Tab-separated table of C-alpha atoms and ligand atoms in Angstrom:
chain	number	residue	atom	x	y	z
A	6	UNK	CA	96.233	169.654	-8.404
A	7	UNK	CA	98.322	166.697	-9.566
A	8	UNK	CA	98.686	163.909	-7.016
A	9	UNK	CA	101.034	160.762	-8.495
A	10	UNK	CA	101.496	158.066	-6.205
A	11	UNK	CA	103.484	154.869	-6.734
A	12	UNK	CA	102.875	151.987	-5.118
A	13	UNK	CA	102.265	148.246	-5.010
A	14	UNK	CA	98.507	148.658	-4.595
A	15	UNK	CA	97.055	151.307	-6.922
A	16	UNK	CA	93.134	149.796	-6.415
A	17	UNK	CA	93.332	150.632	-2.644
A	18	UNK	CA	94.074	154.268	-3.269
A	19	UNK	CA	91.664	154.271	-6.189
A	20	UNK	CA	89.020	152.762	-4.531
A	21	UNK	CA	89.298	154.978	-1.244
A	22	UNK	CA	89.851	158.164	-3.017
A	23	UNK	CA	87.182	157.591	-5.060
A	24	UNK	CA	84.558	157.841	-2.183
A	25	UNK	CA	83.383	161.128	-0.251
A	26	UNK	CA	84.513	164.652	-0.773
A	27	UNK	CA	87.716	163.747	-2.510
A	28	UNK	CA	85.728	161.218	-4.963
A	29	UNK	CA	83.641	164.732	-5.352
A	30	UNK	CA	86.722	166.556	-6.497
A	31	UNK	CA	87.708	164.085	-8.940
A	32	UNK	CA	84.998	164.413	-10.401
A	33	UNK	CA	84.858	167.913	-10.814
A	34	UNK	CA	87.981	167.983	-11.824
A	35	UNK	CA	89.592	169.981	-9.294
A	36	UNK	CA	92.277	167.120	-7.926
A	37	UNK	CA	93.148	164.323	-10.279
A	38	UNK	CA	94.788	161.045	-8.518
A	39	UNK	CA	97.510	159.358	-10.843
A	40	UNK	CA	98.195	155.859	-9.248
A	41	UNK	CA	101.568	154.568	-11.185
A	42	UNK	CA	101.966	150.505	-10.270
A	43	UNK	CA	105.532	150.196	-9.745
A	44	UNK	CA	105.055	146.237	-10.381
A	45	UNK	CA	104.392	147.493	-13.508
A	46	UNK	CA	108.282	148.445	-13.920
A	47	UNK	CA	109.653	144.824	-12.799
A	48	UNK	CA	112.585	143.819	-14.604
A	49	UNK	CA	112.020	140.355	-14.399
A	50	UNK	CA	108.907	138.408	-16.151
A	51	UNK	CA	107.624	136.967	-12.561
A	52	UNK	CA	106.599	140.554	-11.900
A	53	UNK	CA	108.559	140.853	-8.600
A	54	UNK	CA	110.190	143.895	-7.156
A	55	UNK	CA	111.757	143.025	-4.469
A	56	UNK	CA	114.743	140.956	-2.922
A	57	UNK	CA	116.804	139.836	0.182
A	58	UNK	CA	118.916	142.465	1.500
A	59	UNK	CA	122.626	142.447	1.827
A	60	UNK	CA	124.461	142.280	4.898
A	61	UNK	CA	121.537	139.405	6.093
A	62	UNK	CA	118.183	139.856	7.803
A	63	UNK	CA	114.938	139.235	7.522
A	64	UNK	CA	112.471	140.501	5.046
A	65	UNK	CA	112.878	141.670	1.617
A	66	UNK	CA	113.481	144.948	0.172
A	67	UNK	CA	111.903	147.009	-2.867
A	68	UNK	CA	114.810	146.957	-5.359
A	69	UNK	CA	115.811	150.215	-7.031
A	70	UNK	CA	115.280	149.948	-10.374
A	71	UNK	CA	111.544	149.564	-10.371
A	72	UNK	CA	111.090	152.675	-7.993
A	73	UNK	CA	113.104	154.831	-10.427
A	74	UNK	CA	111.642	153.777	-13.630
A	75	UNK	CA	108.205	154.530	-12.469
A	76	UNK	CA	109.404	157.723	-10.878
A	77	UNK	CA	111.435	158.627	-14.812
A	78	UNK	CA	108.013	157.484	-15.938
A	79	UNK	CA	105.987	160.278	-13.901
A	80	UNK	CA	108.014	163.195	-14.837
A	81	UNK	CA	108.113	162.015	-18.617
A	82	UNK	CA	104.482	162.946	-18.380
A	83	UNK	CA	104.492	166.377	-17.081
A	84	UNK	CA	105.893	169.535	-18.927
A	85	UNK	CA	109.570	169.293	-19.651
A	86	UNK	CA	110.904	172.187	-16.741
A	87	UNK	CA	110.306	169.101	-14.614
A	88	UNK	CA	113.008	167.340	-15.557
A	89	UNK	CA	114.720	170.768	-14.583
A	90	UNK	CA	117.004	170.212	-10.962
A	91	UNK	CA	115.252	173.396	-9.586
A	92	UNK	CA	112.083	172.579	-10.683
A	93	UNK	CA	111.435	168.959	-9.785
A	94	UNK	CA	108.411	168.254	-8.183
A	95	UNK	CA	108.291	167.429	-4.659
A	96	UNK	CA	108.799	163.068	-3.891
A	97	UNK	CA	106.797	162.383	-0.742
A	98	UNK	CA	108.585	159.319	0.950
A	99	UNK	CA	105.884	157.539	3.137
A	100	UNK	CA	108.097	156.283	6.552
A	101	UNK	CA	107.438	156.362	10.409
A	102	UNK	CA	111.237	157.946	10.089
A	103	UNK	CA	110.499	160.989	8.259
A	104	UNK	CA	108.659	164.344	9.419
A	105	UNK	CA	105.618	164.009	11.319
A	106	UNK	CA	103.018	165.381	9.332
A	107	UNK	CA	101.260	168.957	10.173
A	108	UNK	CA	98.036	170.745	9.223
A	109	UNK	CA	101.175	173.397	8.451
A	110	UNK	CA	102.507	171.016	5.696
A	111	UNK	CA	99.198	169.980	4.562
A	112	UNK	CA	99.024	173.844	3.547
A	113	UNK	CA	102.219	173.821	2.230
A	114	UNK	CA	101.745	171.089	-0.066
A	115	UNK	CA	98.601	172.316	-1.377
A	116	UNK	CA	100.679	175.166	-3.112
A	117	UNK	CA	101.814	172.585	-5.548
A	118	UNK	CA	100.320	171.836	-9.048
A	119	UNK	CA	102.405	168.082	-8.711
A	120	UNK	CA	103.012	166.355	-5.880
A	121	UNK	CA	104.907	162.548	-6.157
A	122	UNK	CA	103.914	160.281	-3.481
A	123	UNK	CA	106.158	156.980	-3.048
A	124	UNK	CA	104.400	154.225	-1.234
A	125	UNK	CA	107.156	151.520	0.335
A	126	UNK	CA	105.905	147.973	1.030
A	127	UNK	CA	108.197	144.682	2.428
A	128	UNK	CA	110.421	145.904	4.736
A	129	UNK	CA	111.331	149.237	2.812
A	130	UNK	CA	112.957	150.151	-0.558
A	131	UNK	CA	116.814	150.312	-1.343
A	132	UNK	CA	118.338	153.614	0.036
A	133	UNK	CA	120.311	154.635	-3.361
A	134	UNK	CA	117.230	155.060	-4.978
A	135	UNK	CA	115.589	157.465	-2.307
A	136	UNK	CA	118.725	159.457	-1.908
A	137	UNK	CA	118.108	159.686	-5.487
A	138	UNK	CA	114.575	161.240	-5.927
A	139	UNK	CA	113.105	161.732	-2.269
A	140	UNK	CA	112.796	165.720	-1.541
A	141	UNK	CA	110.212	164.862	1.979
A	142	UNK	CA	110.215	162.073	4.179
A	143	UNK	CA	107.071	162.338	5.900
A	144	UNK	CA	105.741	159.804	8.714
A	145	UNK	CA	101.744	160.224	10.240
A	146	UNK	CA	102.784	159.012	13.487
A	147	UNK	CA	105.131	156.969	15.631
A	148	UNK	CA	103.205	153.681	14.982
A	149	UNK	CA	104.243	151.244	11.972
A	150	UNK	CA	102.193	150.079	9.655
A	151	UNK	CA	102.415	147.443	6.496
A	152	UNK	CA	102.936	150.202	3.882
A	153	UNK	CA	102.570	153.627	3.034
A	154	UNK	CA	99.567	153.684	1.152
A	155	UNK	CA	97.337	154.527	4.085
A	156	UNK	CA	99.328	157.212	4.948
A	157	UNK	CA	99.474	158.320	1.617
A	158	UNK	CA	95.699	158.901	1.482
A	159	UNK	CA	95.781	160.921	4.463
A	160	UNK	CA	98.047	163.456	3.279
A	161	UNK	CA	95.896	163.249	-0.186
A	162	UNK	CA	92.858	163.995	1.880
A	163	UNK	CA	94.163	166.776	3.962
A	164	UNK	CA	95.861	168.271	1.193
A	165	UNK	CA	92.782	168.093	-0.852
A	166	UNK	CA	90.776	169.927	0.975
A	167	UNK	CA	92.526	173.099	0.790
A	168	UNK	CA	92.588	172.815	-2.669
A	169	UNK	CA	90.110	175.570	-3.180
A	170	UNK	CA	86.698	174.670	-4.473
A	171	UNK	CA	87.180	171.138	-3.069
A	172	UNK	CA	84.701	172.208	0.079
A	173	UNK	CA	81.910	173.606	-0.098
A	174	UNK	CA	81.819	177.248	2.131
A	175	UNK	CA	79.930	175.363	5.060
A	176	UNK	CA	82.055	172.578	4.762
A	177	UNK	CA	85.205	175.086	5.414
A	178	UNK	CA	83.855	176.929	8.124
A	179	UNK	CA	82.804	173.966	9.616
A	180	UNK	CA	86.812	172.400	10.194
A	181	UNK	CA	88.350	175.459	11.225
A	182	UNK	CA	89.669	174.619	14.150
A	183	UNK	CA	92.946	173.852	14.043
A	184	UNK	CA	93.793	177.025	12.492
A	185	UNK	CA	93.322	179.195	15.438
A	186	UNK	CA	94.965	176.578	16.789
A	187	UNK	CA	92.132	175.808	19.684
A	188	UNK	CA	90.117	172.284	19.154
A	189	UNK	CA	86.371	172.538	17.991
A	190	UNK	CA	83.938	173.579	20.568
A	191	UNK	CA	81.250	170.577	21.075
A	192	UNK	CA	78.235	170.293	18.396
A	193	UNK	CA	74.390	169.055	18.733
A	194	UNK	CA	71.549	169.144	16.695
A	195	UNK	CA	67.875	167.562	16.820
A	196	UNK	CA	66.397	166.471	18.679
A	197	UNK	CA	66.867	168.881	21.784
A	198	UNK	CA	67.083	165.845	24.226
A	199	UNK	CA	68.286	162.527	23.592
A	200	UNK	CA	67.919	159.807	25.958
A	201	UNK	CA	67.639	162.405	28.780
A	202	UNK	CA	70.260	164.702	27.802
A	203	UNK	CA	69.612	168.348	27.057
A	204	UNK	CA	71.309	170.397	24.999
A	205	UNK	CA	73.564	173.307	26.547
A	206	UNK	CA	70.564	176.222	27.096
A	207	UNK	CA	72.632	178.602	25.888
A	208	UNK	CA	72.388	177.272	21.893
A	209	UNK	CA	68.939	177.434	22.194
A	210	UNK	CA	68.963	181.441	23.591
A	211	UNK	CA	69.247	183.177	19.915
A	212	UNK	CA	71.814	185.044	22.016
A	213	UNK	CA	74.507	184.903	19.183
A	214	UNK	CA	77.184	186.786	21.755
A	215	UNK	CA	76.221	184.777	24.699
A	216	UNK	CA	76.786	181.530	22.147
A	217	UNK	CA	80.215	182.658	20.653
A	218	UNK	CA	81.154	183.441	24.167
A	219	UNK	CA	80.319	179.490	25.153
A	220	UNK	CA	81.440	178.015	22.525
A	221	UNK	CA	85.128	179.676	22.807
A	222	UNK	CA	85.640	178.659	26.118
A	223	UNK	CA	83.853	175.487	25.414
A	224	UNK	CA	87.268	175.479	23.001
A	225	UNK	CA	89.877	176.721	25.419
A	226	UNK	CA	88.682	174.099	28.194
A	227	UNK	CA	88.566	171.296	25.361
A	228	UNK	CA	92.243	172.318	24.250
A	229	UNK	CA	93.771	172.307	27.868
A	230	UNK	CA	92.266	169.426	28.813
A	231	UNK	CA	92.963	167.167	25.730
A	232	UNK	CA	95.630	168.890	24.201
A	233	UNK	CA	97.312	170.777	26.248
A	234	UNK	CA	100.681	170.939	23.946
A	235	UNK	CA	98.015	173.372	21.598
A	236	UNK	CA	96.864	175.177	24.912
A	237	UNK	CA	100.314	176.276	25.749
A	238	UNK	CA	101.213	177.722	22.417
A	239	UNK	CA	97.716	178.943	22.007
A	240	UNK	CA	98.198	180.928	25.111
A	241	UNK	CA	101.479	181.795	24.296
A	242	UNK	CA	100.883	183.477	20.889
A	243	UNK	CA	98.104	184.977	22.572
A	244	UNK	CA	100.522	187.042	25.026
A	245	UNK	CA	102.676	187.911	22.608
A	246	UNK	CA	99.883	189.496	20.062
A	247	UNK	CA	98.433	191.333	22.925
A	248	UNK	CA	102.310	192.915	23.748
A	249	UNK	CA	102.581	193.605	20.334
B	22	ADE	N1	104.789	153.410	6.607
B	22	ADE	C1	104.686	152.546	7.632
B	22	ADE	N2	104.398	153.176	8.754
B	22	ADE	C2	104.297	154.512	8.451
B	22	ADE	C3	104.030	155.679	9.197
B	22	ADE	N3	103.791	155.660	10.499
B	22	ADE	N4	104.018	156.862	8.549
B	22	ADE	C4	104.275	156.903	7.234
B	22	ADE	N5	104.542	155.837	6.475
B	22	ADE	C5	104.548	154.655	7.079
């Protein structure tokens, strides 16, 4: 899987991505992270991309030409269909006023052999040029921060690790939990007390139904007590599967 992301800072996503599980699947060629700098695409010989906005206010604004000429010069490089209306790849717009992002669109996304990610910086980018390309705006939470490229990783790394082959099988099974949509059930390992505390007799038993048994409603208390948004339409679905 293709990720293309344009932004202002290309060695912060290179340098982060490069790390960890996803620096793992770079390297085994199984994702591939194409950082376009869209200074690169500055139409002036001072290298800047950005100007005061009309209609007055503060900050400055990523001009449109730059965006769309390293946009034109992502889809030059991929096989032709792209250029195709129907079959343009997906633009990711990084913006607290776009979609919040979902485990459900991290899954989505990883269906797709390209994925464009636009990073904005200043105090955004000229609209005509995001009516223009943008197919997703996507936000990772109602907090503001200085750019999108943080966000950007996120969604790289969540969508990367559905990518199959990208985990190892203990790795998988080991993040499940927000697919059943309960929270993880709590974890220990050596040494069997630390500083006093024990851990739960039952994980020491051998008792493998006993253990399954705690550690679901380890889940279920875990999910209604910090999350209890999930609880409800955990326990919803529930009811209607068992009607069913
Ligand atoms: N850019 C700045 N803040 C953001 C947010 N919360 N989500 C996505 N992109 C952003």
């Amino acid at each position: 899987m293709n990720f293309h992301i344009m932004t202002l800072f290309p060695d912060m996503i290179d340098n982060a991505l490069s790390e960890s599980i996803t620096g793992r699947a770079i390297k085994n060629g199984l994702i591939n992270i194409d950082t376009v700098n869209i200074r690169d695409f500055a139409q002036n010989k001072y290298g800047h991309v950005d100007d005061y906005t009309y209609g007055g206010g503060a900050g400055m604004l990523m001009q449109a030409e730059p965006v769309y000429l390293a946009y034109r010069s992502i889809i030059e490089k991929l096989p032709v269909e792209a250029d195709d209306e129907d079959k343009k790849p997906r633009v990711i717009y990084m913006t607290p006023q776009g979609t919040t992002f979902t485990q459900a669109m991290a899954k989505e996304y990883s269906k797709e052999e390209n994925l464009i990610i636009l990073c904005g910086h200043y105090e955004g980018i000229d609209e005509r040029v995001l009516e223009m390309i943008v197919t997703d705006n996507v936000s990772i939470g109602d907090f503001v921060l200085t750019g999108g490229e943080l966000p950007a990783m996120m969604i790289v790394d969540a969508v990367s690790r559905l990518v199959p082959g990208v985990l190892g099988k203990e790795e998988s099974a080991l993040y499940e939990s927000f697919y059943d949509g309960l929270l993880e059930y709590p974890q220990y390992t050596r040494p069997e007390v630390f500083m006093g505390k024990a851990v739960p007799e039952v994980l020491l038993s051998g008792h493998h139904k006993n253990i399954e048994k705690w550690r679901y409603e380890q889940s279920l208390e875990r999910t209604r007590q910090r999350r209890p948004d999930l609880y409800d339409k955990y326990m919803n679905n529930k009811d209607k599967k068992t009607k069913n």
